[in-house]
Tab-separated table of C-alpha atoms and ligand atoms in Angstrom:
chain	number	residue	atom	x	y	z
M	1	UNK	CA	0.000	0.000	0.000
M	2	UNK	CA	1.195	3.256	-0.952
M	3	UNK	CA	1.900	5.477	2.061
M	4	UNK	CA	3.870	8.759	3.612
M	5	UNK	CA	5.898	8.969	6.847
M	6	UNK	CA	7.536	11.917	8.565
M	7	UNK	CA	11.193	11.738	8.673
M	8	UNK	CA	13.373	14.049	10.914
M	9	UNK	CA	17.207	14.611	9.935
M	10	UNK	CA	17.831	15.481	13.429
M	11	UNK	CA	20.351	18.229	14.552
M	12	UNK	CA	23.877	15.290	15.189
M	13	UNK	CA	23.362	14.173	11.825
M	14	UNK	CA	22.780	17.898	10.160
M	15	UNK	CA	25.698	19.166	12.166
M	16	UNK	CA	28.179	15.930	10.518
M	17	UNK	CA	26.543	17.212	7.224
M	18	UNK	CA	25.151	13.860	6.406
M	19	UNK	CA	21.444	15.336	4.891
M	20	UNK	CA	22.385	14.196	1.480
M	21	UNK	CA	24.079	10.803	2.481
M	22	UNK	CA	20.645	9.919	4.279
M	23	UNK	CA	18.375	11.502	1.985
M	24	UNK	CA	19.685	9.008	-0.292
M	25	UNK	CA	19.611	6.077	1.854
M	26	UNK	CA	15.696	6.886	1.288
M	27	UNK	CA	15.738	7.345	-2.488
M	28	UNK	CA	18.325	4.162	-2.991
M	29	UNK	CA	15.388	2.339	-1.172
M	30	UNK	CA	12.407	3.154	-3.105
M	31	UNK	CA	11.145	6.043	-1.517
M	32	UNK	CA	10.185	9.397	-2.559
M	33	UNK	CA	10.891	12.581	-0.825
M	34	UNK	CA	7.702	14.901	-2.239
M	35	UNK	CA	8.181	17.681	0.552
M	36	UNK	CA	10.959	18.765	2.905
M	37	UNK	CA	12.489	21.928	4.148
M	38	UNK	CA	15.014	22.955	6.921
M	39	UNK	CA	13.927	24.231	10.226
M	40	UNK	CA	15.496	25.432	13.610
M	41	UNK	CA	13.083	24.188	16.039
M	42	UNK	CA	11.715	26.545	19.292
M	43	UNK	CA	11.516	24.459	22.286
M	44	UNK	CA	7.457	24.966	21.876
M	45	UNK	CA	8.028	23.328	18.832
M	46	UNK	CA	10.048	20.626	19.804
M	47	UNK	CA	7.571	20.289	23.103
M	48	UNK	CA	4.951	19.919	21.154
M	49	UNK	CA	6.209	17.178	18.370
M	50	UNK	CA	7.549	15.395	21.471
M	51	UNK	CA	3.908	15.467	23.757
M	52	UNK	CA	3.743	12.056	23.618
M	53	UNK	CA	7.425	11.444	25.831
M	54	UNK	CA	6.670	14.181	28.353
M	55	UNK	CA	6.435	12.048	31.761
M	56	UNK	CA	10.020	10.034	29.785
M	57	UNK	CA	12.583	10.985	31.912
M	58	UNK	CA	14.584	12.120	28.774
M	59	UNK	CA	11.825	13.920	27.707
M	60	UNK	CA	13.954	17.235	28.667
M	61	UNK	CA	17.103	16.703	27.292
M	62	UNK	CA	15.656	15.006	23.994
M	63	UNK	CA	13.908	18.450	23.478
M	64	UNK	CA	17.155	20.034	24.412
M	65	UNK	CA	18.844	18.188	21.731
M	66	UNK	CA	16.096	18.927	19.186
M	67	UNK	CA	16.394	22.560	19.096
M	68	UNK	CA	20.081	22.377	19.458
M	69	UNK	CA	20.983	23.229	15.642
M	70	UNK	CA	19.019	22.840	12.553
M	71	UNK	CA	16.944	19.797	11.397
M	72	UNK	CA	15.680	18.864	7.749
M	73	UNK	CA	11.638	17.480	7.738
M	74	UNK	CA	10.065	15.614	4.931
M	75	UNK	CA	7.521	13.826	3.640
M	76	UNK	CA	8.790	10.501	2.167
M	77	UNK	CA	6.006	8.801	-0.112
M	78	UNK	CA	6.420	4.868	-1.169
M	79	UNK	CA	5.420	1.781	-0.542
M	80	UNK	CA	4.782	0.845	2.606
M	81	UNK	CA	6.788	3.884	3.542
M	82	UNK	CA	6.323	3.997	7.297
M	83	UNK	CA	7.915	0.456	7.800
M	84	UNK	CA	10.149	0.931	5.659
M	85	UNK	CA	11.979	4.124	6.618
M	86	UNK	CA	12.185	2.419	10.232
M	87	UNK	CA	13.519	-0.560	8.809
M	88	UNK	CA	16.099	1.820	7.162
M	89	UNK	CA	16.626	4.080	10.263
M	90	UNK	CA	17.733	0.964	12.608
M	91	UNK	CA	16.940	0.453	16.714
M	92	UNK	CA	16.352	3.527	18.628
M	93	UNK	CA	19.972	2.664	20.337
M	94	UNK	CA	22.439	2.770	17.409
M	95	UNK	CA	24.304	0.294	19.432
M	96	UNK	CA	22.017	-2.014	18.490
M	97	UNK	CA	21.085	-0.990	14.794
M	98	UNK	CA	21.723	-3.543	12.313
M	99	UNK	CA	24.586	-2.727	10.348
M	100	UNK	CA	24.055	-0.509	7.399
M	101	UNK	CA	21.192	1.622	8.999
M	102	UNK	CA	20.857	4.900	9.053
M	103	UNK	CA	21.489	4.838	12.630
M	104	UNK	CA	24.069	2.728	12.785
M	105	UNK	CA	25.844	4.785	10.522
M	106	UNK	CA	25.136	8.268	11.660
M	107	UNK	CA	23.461	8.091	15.092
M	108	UNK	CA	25.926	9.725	18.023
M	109	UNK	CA	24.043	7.963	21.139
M	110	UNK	CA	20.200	6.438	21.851
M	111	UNK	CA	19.508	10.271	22.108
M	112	UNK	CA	21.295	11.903	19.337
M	113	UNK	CA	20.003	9.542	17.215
M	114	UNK	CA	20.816	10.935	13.410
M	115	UNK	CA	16.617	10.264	12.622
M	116	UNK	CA	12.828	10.172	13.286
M	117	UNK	CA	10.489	8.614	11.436
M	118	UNK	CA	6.787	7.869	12.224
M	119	UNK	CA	6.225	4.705	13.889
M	120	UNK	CA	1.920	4.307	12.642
M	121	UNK	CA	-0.268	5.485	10.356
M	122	UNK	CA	-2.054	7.740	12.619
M	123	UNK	CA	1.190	9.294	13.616
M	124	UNK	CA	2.528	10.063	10.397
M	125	UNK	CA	-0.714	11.581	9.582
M	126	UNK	CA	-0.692	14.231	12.630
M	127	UNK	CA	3.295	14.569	12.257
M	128	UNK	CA	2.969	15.588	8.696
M	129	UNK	CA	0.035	18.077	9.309
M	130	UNK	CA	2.473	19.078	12.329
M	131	UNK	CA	5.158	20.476	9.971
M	132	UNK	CA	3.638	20.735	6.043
M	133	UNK	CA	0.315	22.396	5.055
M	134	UNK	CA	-1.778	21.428	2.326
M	135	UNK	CA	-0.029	23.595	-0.685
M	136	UNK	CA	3.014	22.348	0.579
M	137	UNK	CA	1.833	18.815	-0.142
M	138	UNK	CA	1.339	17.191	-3.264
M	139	UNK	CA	-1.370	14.611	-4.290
M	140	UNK	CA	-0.618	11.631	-3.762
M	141	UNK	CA	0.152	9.889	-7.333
L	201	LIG	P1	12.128	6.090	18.048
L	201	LIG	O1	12.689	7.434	17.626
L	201	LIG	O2	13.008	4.970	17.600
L	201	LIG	O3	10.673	5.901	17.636
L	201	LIG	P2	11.157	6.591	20.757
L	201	LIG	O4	9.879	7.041	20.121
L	201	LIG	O5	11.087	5.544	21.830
L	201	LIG	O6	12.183	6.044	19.647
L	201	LIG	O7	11.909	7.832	21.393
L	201	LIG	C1	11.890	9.091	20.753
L	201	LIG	C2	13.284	9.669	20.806
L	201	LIG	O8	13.630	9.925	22.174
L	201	LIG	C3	14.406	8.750	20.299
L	201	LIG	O9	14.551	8.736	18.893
L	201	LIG	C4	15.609	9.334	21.004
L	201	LIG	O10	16.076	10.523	20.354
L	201	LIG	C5	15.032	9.690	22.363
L	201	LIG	N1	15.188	8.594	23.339
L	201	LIG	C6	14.516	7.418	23.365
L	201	LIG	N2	14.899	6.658	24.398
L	201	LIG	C7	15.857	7.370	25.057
L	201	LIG	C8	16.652	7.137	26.222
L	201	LIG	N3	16.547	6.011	26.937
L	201	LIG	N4	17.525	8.106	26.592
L	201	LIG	C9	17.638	9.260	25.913
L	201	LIG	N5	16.905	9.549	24.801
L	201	LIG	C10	16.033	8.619	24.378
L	202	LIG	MG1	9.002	6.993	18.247
């Protein structure tokens, strides 16, 4: 089934310059990047995208990191793209990312973890109407 995720180049992996390298880690793998831009998030912002962790005891620092330098969002449109860019992003821990993944290869530590990408349908459907409005979107084809 054709489908779109939100992915998040976070700030560890824009500050090693590593946007392209993982943007095509998406593309090599079938999937389509029809919207993206490059943000500095507030900590409202980064509050906000995070709700769902606030009583994680990392919940702080992980919105810390967030708004610590710029990140890239997109929209990545494919096949079955919301299990597939987490099969390409690797374990939360990068320590335990199958080799080859995008965390294995970027990530700096289980919080400076290189990427996000939505884990459900539901969630990639709020998380993109979190960052993109409608004219930034295209049809789906
Ligand atoms: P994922 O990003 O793989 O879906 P989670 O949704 O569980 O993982 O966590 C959201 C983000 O919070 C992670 O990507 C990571 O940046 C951070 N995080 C998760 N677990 C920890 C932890 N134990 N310590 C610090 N940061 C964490
Ligand atoms: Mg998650």
């Amino acid at each position: 089934m054709k489908e779109r995720t939100l992915s998040i180049i976070k700030p560890d992996a824009v500050e090693k310059n590593k946007i392209g390298a993982i943007l095509s880690k998406f593309e090599d793998a079938g999937l389509r990047v029809v919207a993206a831009k490059r943000l500095h998030l507030t900590s409202e912002q980064a509050g906000a995208f995070y709700a769902v962790h606030k009583e994680r005891p990392f919940y702080g620092s992980l919105c810390e990191f967030m708004t610590s330098g710029p990140v890239l969002v997109s929209v990545l449109e494919g096949e079955n793209a919301i299990a597939r860019n987490r099969e390409l992003m690797g374990a939360t821990d990068p320590a335990k990312a199958a080799d080859g993944t995008i965390r294995k290869l970027y990530a700096t530590n289980i919080e400076r973890n290189a990427v996000h990408g939505s884990d459900a349908p539901e969630t990639a459907r709020v998380e993109i109407g979190f960052f993109f409005n409608g004219l930034e979107l295209p049809p789906m084809e």
